[in-house]
Amino acid sequence: DGIRDDLVTGVQTCALPISTEQMNIVIVGHVDHGKSTLIGRLLADTNSLPNGKLEQIKATCEANSKPFEYAFLLDALKDEQSQGITIDIARVFFNTKKRNYIILDAPGHIEFLKNMVTGAARAEAAILMIDAHEGVKENSRRHGYLLSMLGIRQVVVAINKMDLVEYNKTIFDRVKKEYSVFLETIGVQPIAFVPVSAFHGEGVTKFSESMPWFDGDTVLTHIDSFKKEESNHHKPYRMPVQDIYKFTETNDTRRIIAGTIETGTIAIGDEVIFYPSKKISKVATIESFNTEKKEVASSGEAIGLTLETQIYTKPGELMAKVGEPLPHISYELHVNLFWLGKKPMLLDKRYKIKCGAAGIPVYLKKIHRILDASDLSTHEKKQQIERHDVAECVLQTTKPLSFDLSADIATTGRFVIVDDYEISGGGIISKTVSESKSRIEDYIQRREFAWEKGAIKPKARSEKLKQNPKLIIITGPVGVGKQALAKSMEEQLFKQGKHVYYLGLSNMLLSLGSDRFHTIHDRDAHIRQLGEVSHLFTDAGLIVITTISDLDDQEATILKLLSHPNELIVISMGEKALTEFPVDFELKESLSLDRQVGRVLNVLKEKSILLDDYSI
């Protein structure tokens, strides 16, 4: 164990400085088709190992009466030794005169496809291994499809273990033909098929007389012919907002918006826009940890930004630059999805989609077709997506999601699906859905159609109770006195004979400062719960008062939809997070509680919520 761990450490820390250009390559293929052996050969034959390391491993094998294999250069994980399979991405380096390479040995076993996707998502090109003796396997097709979904177009297919089929050209041609037909169906055109015996080093960096019938290039020559992708620096600016920091102890009133730039560049003075809220400001400063002061930052950098005009933004938004192509916003996404969950993906079941820094509830709305990668059969009437299925489908969210199409910007056009706290699927967004509706809108349409109404008309209730039912939301930052105002309002209205109810449960469930419920997922669920409960109360003719810390435009819209046909009244205290959703009354200045209550109740009378002559 110590020898292997020491070797991989040596490989990862050996010097790279032959070239300043760097490329990520993933090597994929079915289990035991020779990926680790090929990588070991590349390391040894390009002299990318520390001096004497190869000889040391050979000597150790000889001392232990164990035949040497080049795969030993990568077998660093203990689980690999016990099971003989790669279970994680081995990240190693080698170099040629042209460039430096980071090469990813992706697991081939079907149980570890999730790990393979993780590695392949960072690659610019791929070597796909097929055992000439075993032929094309199910995972060979799955891996090819995953490379296609991830947008990797530079693919070389290495047909390995030619020594086990006596370097037979007919067998090579048969495997090449079979796999070419498959790749054509998924839109992948490989650069080349190369016959290889990685164990003997043939076809990797040079050819021997064993395959005189092949006049193509070696694997290494093809690797050096791969073209670098366009630098992310030149693409439109995208930075998912990971968090917002405030350092109030030092009287610093700035908000520092933190994240990692996925694409593009940003400079002080640039006008930026946040999606999906569409709030706009200008960059005041660029902050970074333990570096000199920055005027400009580019893709790959983790930074913080302060803005000239303080705006309220939240983690999960996507930051773009005004004047450049902007992201899409939609409730519905047309996607290509690969499912890896232990349980099938079901229609109308609640999942969570993570795209960029956003994580919001999502549902599988429609399945267009499912491709079984093992036999290429297509199913258009299946009602669920099974494990290892590839599906073309429509996902529907409860809140608007910001993204790019994968063909435009890959990093913000990819997503994963979380089911029961586990990543169970992933894919790419291929196009938006025109006239998309949120999950909430679809639900309300079904609810209103099926709602069984009583004999008492809403107008009769209003006249009897002398009030129009409303959900009154008091919003603002934590600690501005929302709860005290809500309770005092309830008390004053009750004394005047009004049918009013303070729904105080939301203080515990919805406050951003709550320790118990702090995730985006929980807040979304409780916003919907509040909307449903208040709908029942207002349908019964009541005035409902509640408080929500930092209510934003999306959440207010959801509550408005859920409260239909009754409307919302929004009272804002202190700094507000709402920008587009209308606020009915703002309490900005410092007033006594009695004066606050008086002003709000007069607003309710002006808006004909209180139908008698009551006023303060």
mmCIF file of C-alpha atoms in Angstrom, residues 272-563:
data_model
loop_
_atom_site.group_PDB
_atom_site.id
_atom_site.type_symbol
_atom_site.label_atom_id
_atom_site.label_comp_id
_atom_site.label_asym_id
_atom_site.label_seq_id
_atom_site.Cartn_x
_atom_site.Cartn_y
_atom_site.Cartn_z
ATOM 1 C CA VAL A 272 -23.901 43.879 -13.692
ATOM 2 C CA ILE A 273 -27.308 42.240 -13.568
ATOM 3 C CA PHE A 274 -28.512 39.396 -11.358
ATOM 4 C CA TYR A 275 -30.795 36.650 -12.620
ATOM 5 C CA PRO A 276 -33.593 35.824 -12.119
ATOM 6 C CA SER A 277 -34.290 38.969 -10.027
ATOM 7 C CA LYS A 278 -32.932 41.290 -12.800
ATOM 8 C CA LYS A 279 -31.512 43.726 -10.247
ATOM 9 C CA ILE A 280 -28.791 45.991 -11.674
ATOM 10 C CA SER A 281 -25.828 47.764 -10.119
ATOM 11 C CA LYS A 282 -22.162 48.574 -10.827
ATOM 12 C CA VAL A 283 -19.049 46.901 -9.454
ATOM 13 C CA ALA A 284 -17.375 49.104 -6.850
ATOM 14 C CA THR A 285 -14.514 46.849 -5.727
ATOM 15 C CA ILE A 286 -13.138 43.388 -6.388
ATOM 16 C CA GLU A 287 -12.126 41.562 -3.216
ATOM 17 C CA SER A 288 -9.907 38.491 -3.016
ATOM 18 C CA PHE A 289 -8.183 36.692 -0.180
ATOM 19 C CA ASN A 290 -4.493 37.302 0.423
ATOM 20 C CA THR A 291 -3.799 38.966 -2.950
ATOM 21 C CA GLU A 292 -2.953 42.413 -4.189
ATOM 22 C CA LYS A 293 -5.777 44.812 -4.951
ATOM 23 C CA LYS A 294 -7.576 43.790 -8.150
ATOM 24 C CA GLU A 295 -9.054 45.931 -10.904
ATOM 25 C CA VAL A 296 -10.055 42.962 -13.086
ATOM 26 C CA ALA A 297 -10.915 39.296 -12.427
ATOM 27 C CA SER A 298 -11.422 36.430 -14.879
ATOM 28 C CA SER A 299 -12.868 32.919 -15.152
ATOM 29 C CA GLY A 300 -11.633 30.459 -12.574
ATOM 30 C CA GLU A 301 -11.059 33.071 -9.869
ATOM 31 C CA ALA A 302 -12.894 32.938 -6.549
ATOM 32 C CA ILE A 303 -13.680 36.535 -5.628
ATOM 33 C CA GLY A 304 -15.946 38.879 -3.726
ATOM 34 C CA LEU A 305 -17.602 41.949 -5.239
ATOM 35 C CA THR A 306 -19.050 45.081 -3.696
ATOM 36 C CA LEU A 307 -21.539 47.227 -5.569
ATOM 37 C CA GLU A 308 -21.912 50.987 -5.957
ATOM 38 C CA THR A 309 -25.650 50.794 -5.265
ATOM 39 C CA GLN A 310 -26.506 48.383 -2.477
ATOM 40 C CA ILE A 311 -29.137 45.922 -3.687
ATOM 41 C CA TYR A 312 -30.611 42.906 -2.012
ATOM 42 C CA THR A 313 -29.518 39.725 -3.748
ATOM 43 C CA LYS A 314 -29.531 36.127 -2.550
ATOM 44 C CA PRO A 315 -27.277 33.070 -2.889
ATOM 45 C CA GLY A 316 -28.236 31.061 -5.956
ATOM 46 C CA GLU A 317 -28.644 33.976 -8.353
ATOM 47 C CA LEU A 318 -26.592 34.114 -11.550
ATOM 48 C CA MET A 319 -24.562 37.273 -12.087
ATOM 49 C CA ALA A 320 -24.065 38.517 -15.661
ATOM 50 C CA LYS A 321 -22.779 41.693 -17.294
ATOM 51 C CA VAL A 322 -25.019 44.266 -18.954
ATOM 52 C CA GLY A 323 -24.289 44.560 -22.668
ATOM 53 C CA GLU A 324 -23.350 40.889 -23.124
ATOM 54 C CA PRO A 325 -25.579 37.913 -24.025
ATOM 55 C CA LEU A 326 -27.680 37.245 -20.928
ATOM 56 C CA PRO A 327 -28.849 33.990 -19.304
ATOM 57 C CA HIS A 328 -32.265 32.444 -19.809
ATOM 58 C CA ILE A 329 -35.009 32.420 -17.188
ATOM 59 C CA SER A 330 -37.663 29.720 -17.237
ATOM 60 C CA TYR A 331 -39.862 27.482 -15.127
ATOM 61 C CA GLU A 332 -39.578 24.641 -17.629
ATOM 62 C CA LEU A 333 -36.430 23.100 -19.072
ATOM 63 C CA HIS A 334 -35.993 20.763 -22.021
ATOM 64 C CA VAL A 335 -33.124 18.512 -20.940
ATOM 65 C CA ASN A 336 -31.113 15.418 -21.721
ATOM 66 C CA LEU A 337 -30.827 13.555 -18.447
ATOM 67 C CA PHE A 338 -28.855 10.532 -17.269
ATOM 68 C CA TRP A 339 -30.398 8.867 -14.212
ATOM 69 C CA LEU A 340 -28.150 7.206 -11.622
ATOM 70 C CA GLY A 341 -30.493 6.946 -8.639
ATOM 71 C CA LYS A 342 -31.220 3.638 -6.958
ATOM 72 C CA LYS A 343 -34.940 4.380 -7.299
ATOM 73 C CA PRO A 344 -36.467 5.353 -10.655
ATOM 74 C CA MET A 345 -37.214 9.006 -11.387
ATOM 75 C CA LEU A 346 -40.973 9.467 -11.227
ATOM 76 C CA LEU A 347 -43.399 11.915 -12.777
ATOM 77 C CA ASP A 348 -44.731 14.519 -10.338
ATOM 78 C CA LYS A 349 -42.332 13.597 -7.534
ATOM 79 C CA ARG A 350 -40.527 16.462 -5.822
ATOM 80 C CA TYR A 351 -36.746 16.587 -6.422
ATOM 81 C CA LYS A 352 -34.158 19.335 -6.176
ATOM 82 C CA ILE A 353 -32.250 20.724 -9.153
ATOM 83 C CA LYS A 354 -28.826 22.282 -8.625
ATOM 84 C CA CYS A 355 -27.591 24.495 -11.442
ATOM 85 C CA GLY A 356 -24.747 26.883 -10.738
ATOM 86 C CA ALA A 357 -25.277 27.942 -7.120
ATOM 87 C CA ALA A 358 -29.070 27.638 -7.311
ATOM 88 C CA GLY A 359 -30.917 24.790 -5.647
ATOM 89 C CA ILE A 360 -34.708 24.773 -6.055
ATOM 90 C CA PRO A 361 -37.563 22.224 -6.107
ATOM 91 C CA VAL A 362 -38.153 20.536 -9.451
ATOM 92 C CA TYR A 363 -40.510 17.939 -10.891
ATOM 93 C CA LEU A 364 -40.322 15.614 -13.870
ATOM 94 C CA LYS A 365 -43.204 16.952 -15.969
ATOM 95 C CA LYS A 366 -42.945 15.028 -19.229
ATOM 96 C CA ILE A 367 -40.864 12.242 -20.780
ATOM 97 C CA HIS A 368 -40.394 12.617 -24.528
ATOM 98 C CA ARG A 369 -38.293 9.510 -25.027
ATOM 99 C CA ILE A 370 -35.892 7.206 -23.221
ATOM 100 C CA LEU A 371 -32.854 5.620 -24.822
ATOM 101 C CA ASP A 372 -31.637 2.310 -23.448
ATOM 102 C CA ALA A 373 -27.902 2.708 -23.983
ATOM 103 C CA SER A 374 -27.310 -1.041 -23.743
ATOM 104 C CA ASP A 375 -29.223 -1.902 -26.919
ATOM 105 C CA LEU A 376 -30.099 1.556 -28.345
ATOM 106 C CA SER A 377 -33.821 0.824 -28.125
ATOM 107 C CA THR A 378 -36.072 3.888 -27.784
ATOM 108 C CA HIS A 379 -39.132 4.067 -25.546
ATOM 109 C CA GLU A 380 -41.629 6.896 -25.955
ATOM 110 C CA LYS A 381 -44.396 5.760 -23.591
ATOM 111 C CA LYS A 382 -42.479 5.022 -20.403
ATOM 112 C CA GLN A 383 -43.784 6.768 -17.295
ATOM 113 C CA GLN A 384 -40.555 6.690 -15.286
ATOM 114 C CA ILE A 385 -36.815 6.865 -15.827
ATOM 115 C CA GLU A 386 -34.943 3.780 -14.648
ATOM 116 C CA ARG A 387 -31.411 3.657 -13.316
ATOM 117 C CA HIS A 388 -28.820 4.166 -16.100
ATOM 118 C CA ASP A 389 -31.496 5.325 -18.556
ATOM 119 C CA VAL A 390 -30.863 8.334 -20.766
ATOM 120 C CA ALA A 391 -33.966 10.495 -21.145
ATOM 121 C CA GLU A 392 -35.071 13.454 -23.198
ATOM 122 C CA CYS A 393 -37.594 15.125 -20.939
ATOM 123 C CA VAL A 394 -39.090 18.326 -19.513
ATOM 124 C CA LEU A 395 -38.433 19.445 -15.942
ATOM 125 C CA GLN A 396 -40.639 21.988 -14.191
ATOM 126 C CA THR A 397 -39.626 24.159 -11.232
ATOM 127 C CA THR A 398 -41.628 26.001 -8.589
ATOM 128 C CA LYS A 399 -39.468 29.136 -8.973
ATOM 129 C CA PRO A 400 -37.743 30.610 -12.039
ATOM 130 C CA LEU A 401 -34.308 29.182 -12.756
ATOM 131 C CA SER A 402 -31.492 31.075 -14.494
ATOM 132 C CA PHE A 403 -29.210 29.142 -16.825
ATOM 133 C CA ASP A 404 -27.516 29.025 -20.209
ATOM 134 C CA LEU A 405 -28.071 26.429 -22.880
ATOM 135 C CA SER A 406 -25.327 23.846 -22.713
ATOM 136 C CA ALA A 407 -24.342 24.502 -26.312
ATOM 137 C CA ASP A 408 -23.638 28.153 -25.417
ATOM 138 C CA ILE A 409 -21.965 27.943 -21.985
ATOM 139 C CA ALA A 410 -21.441 24.400 -20.741
ATOM 140 C CA THR A 411 -20.762 25.156 -17.076
ATOM 141 C CA THR A 412 -24.036 27.018 -16.498
ATOM 142 C CA GLY A 413 -25.976 24.694 -18.807
ATOM 143 C CA ARG A 414 -25.343 21.579 -16.696
ATOM 144 C CA PHE A 415 -27.290 20.448 -13.673
ATOM 145 C CA VAL A 416 -27.645 17.642 -11.164
ATOM 146 C CA ILE A 417 -30.805 16.235 -9.564
ATOM 147 C CA VAL A 418 -30.860 15.528 -5.839
ATOM 148 C CA ASP A 419 -33.188 12.878 -4.412
ATOM 149 C CA ASP A 420 -33.214 12.265 -0.645
ATOM 150 C CA TYR A 421 -29.989 14.244 -0.179
ATOM 151 C CA GLU A 422 -28.115 12.183 -2.800
ATOM 152 C CA ILE A 423 -27.101 13.244 -6.296
ATOM 153 C CA SER A 424 -29.143 10.826 -8.389
ATOM 154 C CA GLY A 425 -29.007 12.275 -11.887
ATOM 155 C CA GLY A 426 -27.545 14.930 -14.087
ATOM 156 C CA GLY A 427 -27.592 16.303 -17.560
ATOM 157 C CA ILE A 428 -27.589 19.300 -19.847
ATOM 158 C CA ILE A 429 -30.201 21.917 -20.715
ATOM 159 C CA SER A 430 -30.779 21.700 -24.450
ATOM 160 C CA LYS A 431 -33.484 24.340 -24.912
ATOM 161 C CA THR A 432 -36.115 26.381 -23.126
ATOM 162 C CA VAL A 433 -39.816 25.654 -23.268
ATOM 163 C CA SER A 434 -41.934 28.408 -24.788
ATOM 164 C CA GLU A 435 -44.751 29.789 -22.626
ATOM 165 C CA SER A 436 -43.489 27.902 -19.601
ATOM 166 C CA LYS A 437 -45.595 27.820 -16.434
ATOM 167 C CA SER A 438 -44.415 27.259 -12.901
ATOM 168 C CA ARG A 439 -45.372 24.167 -10.969
ATOM 169 C CA ILE A 440 -47.396 26.402 -8.656
ATOM 170 C CA GLU A 441 -49.464 27.792 -11.562
ATOM 171 C CA ASP A 442 -50.271 24.296 -12.799
ATOM 172 C CA TYR A 443 -51.224 23.226 -9.288
ATOM 173 C CA ILE A 444 -53.511 26.222 -8.713
ATOM 174 C CA GLN A 445 -55.279 25.623 -12.005
ATOM 175 C CA ARG A 446 -56.015 22.047 -10.915
ATOM 176 C CA ARG A 447 -56.952 23.175 -7.387
ATOM 177 C CA GLU A 448 -59.454 25.773 -8.582
ATOM 178 C CA PHE A 449 -61.035 23.308 -11.002
ATOM 179 C CA ALA A 450 -61.556 20.708 -8.271
ATOM 180 C CA TRP A 451 -62.396 23.111 -5.404
ATOM 181 C CA GLU A 452 -65.832 22.324 -3.932
ATOM 182 C CA LYS A 453 -67.413 25.643 -2.961
ATOM 183 C CA GLY A 454 -70.059 26.124 -0.306
ATOM 184 C CA ALA A 455 -73.409 27.886 -0.696
ATOM 185 C CA ILE A 456 -72.246 31.154 0.890
ATOM 186 C CA LYS A 457 -70.912 33.636 -1.632
ATOM 187 C CA PRO A 458 -67.723 35.642 -0.850
ATOM 188 C CA LYS A 459 -69.670 38.939 -1.110
ATOM 189 C CA ALA A 460 -72.176 37.745 1.485
ATOM 190 C CA ARG A 461 -69.360 36.878 3.870
ATOM 191 C CA SER A 462 -67.756 40.298 3.411
ATOM 192 C CA GLU A 463 -71.032 42.121 4.099
ATOM 193 C CA LYS A 464 -71.755 39.981 7.162
ATOM 194 C CA LEU A 465 -68.240 40.342 8.640
ATOM 195 C CA LYS A 466 -67.795 43.964 7.453
ATOM 196 C CA GLN A 467 -64.377 43.198 5.962
ATOM 197 C CA ASN A 468 -62.745 41.965 2.785
ATOM 198 C CA PRO A 469 -60.578 38.892 3.449
ATOM 199 C CA LYS A 470 -56.880 39.447 2.855
ATOM 200 C CA LEU A 471 -53.502 37.944 3.654
ATOM 201 C CA ILE A 472 -51.446 40.753 5.215
ATOM 202 C CA ILE A 473 -47.701 40.095 5.087
ATOM 203 C CA ILE A 474 -45.306 42.177 7.144
ATOM 204 C CA THR A 475 -41.791 41.780 5.761
ATOM 205 C CA GLY A 476 -38.335 43.195 6.355
ATOM 206 C CA PRO A 477 -34.982 42.188 7.840
ATOM 207 C CA VAL A 478 -34.707 40.169 11.027
ATOM 208 C CA GLY A 479 -35.019 42.300 14.169
ATOM 209 C CA VAL A 480 -37.057 45.308 12.945
ATOM 210 C CA GLY A 481 -40.180 44.563 15.014
ATOM 211 C CA LYS A 482 -42.374 42.731 12.512
ATOM 212 C CA GLN A 483 -43.858 40.337 15.063
ATOM 213 C CA ALA A 484 -44.741 43.076 17.556
ATOM 214 C CA LEU A 485 -46.525 45.055 14.838
ATOM 215 C CA ALA A 486 -48.442 41.993 13.626
ATOM 216 C CA LYS A 487 -49.680 41.076 17.106
ATOM 217 C CA SER A 488 -50.707 44.655 17.898
ATOM 218 C CA MET A 489 -52.615 44.873 14.627
ATOM 219 C CA GLU A 490 -54.429 41.642 15.418
ATOM 220 C CA GLU A 491 -55.312 42.945 18.893
ATOM 221 C CA GLN A 492 -56.642 46.306 17.636
ATOM 222 C CA LEU A 493 -58.715 44.714 14.885
ATOM 223 C CA PHE A 494 -60.127 42.100 17.238
ATOM 224 C CA LYS A 495 -61.223 44.820 19.694
ATOM 225 C CA GLN A 496 -63.152 46.407 16.827
ATOM 226 C CA GLY A 497 -65.015 43.174 16.146
ATOM 227 C CA LYS A 498 -62.990 42.103 13.127
ATOM 228 C CA HIS A 499 -62.453 38.443 12.323
ATOM 229 C CA VAL A 500 -58.676 38.360 12.277
ATOM 230 C CA TYR A 501 -56.016 35.723 12.863
ATOM 231 C CA TYR A 502 -52.291 36.103 13.445
ATOM 232 C CA LEU A 503 -50.542 33.171 11.745
ATOM 233 C CA GLY A 504 -47.438 33.153 13.926
ATOM 234 C CA LEU A 505 -46.068 29.817 12.791
ATOM 235 C CA SER A 506 -44.214 31.588 9.974
ATOM 236 C CA ASN A 507 -41.941 33.387 12.442
ATOM 237 C CA MET A 508 -40.337 30.095 13.335
ATOM 238 C CA LEU A 509 -40.435 28.449 9.937
ATOM 239 C CA LEU A 510 -39.617 31.249 7.553
ATOM 240 C CA SER A 511 -37.074 33.494 9.265
ATOM 241 C CA LEU A 512 -33.698 33.466 7.536
ATOM 242 C CA GLY A 513 -32.164 33.687 10.998
ATOM 243 C CA SER A 514 -33.719 30.406 12.128
ATOM 244 C CA ASP A 515 -31.248 27.734 13.117
ATOM 245 C CA ARG A 516 -33.751 24.955 12.652
ATOM 246 C CA PHE A 517 -34.976 25.752 9.161
ATOM 247 C CA HIS A 518 -32.205 27.372 7.176
ATOM 248 C CA THR A 519 -32.053 25.670 3.799
ATOM 249 C CA ILE A 520 -33.542 26.965 0.569
ATOM 250 C CA HIS A 521 -35.497 23.721 0.290
ATOM 251 C CA ASP A 522 -37.186 24.212 3.716
ATOM 252 C CA ARG A 523 -38.024 27.865 3.086
ATOM 253 C CA ASP A 524 -39.661 27.025 -0.248
ATOM 254 C CA ALA A 525 -41.733 24.301 1.370
ATOM 255 C CA HIS A 526 -42.924 26.544 4.181
ATOM 256 C CA ILE A 527 -43.739 29.450 1.860
ATOM 257 C CA ARG A 528 -46.064 27.073 0.060
ATOM 258 C CA GLN A 529 -47.464 25.791 3.366
ATOM 259 C CA LEU A 530 -48.215 29.360 4.446
ATOM 260 C CA GLY A 531 -49.934 30.078 1.128
ATOM 261 C CA GLU A 532 -52.150 27.020 1.409
ATOM 262 C CA VAL A 533 -53.184 27.704 5.027
ATOM 263 C CA SER A 534 -53.868 31.399 4.413
ATOM 264 C CA HIS A 535 -55.939 30.487 1.353
ATOM 265 C CA LEU A 536 -58.234 28.427 3.566
ATOM 266 C CA PHE A 537 -58.518 31.199 6.157
ATOM 267 C CA THR A 538 -59.232 33.970 3.659
ATOM 268 C CA ASP A 539 -61.711 31.731 1.833
ATOM 269 C CA ALA A 540 -63.551 31.612 5.171
ATOM 270 C CA GLY A 541 -63.612 35.421 5.200
ATOM 271 C CA LEU A 542 -60.800 36.096 7.694
ATOM 272 C CA ILE A 543 -58.078 38.716 7.677
ATOM 273 C CA VAL A 544 -54.818 36.825 8.156
ATOM 274 C CA ILE A 545 -51.668 38.560 9.405
ATOM 275 C CA THR A 546 -48.238 36.966 9.174
ATOM 276 C CA THR A 547 -44.571 37.942 9.086
ATOM 277 C CA ILE A 548 -41.829 36.807 6.719
ATOM 278 C CA SER A 549 -38.227 37.917 6.932
ATOM 279 C CA ASP A 550 -36.743 39.240 3.680
ATOM 280 C CA LEU A 551 -39.577 38.225 1.393
ATOM 281 C CA ASP A 552 -38.389 38.405 -2.218
ATOM 282 C CA ASP A 553 -40.253 38.927 -5.500
ATOM 283 C CA GLN A 554 -40.434 35.233 -6.375
ATOM 284 C CA GLU A 555 -41.799 34.240 -2.983
ATOM 285 C CA ALA A 556 -44.354 37.068 -2.979
ATOM 286 C CA THR A 557 -45.543 35.949 -6.421
ATOM 287 C CA ILE A 558 -45.969 32.366 -5.180
ATOM 288 C CA LEU A 559 -48.016 33.569 -2.193
ATOM 289 C CA LYS A 560 -50.151 35.758 -4.442
ATOM 290 C CA LEU A 561 -50.900 32.799 -6.695
ATOM 291 C CA LEU A 562 -51.695 30.485 -3.785
ATOM 292 C CA SER A 563 -53.979 33.096 -2.161
#
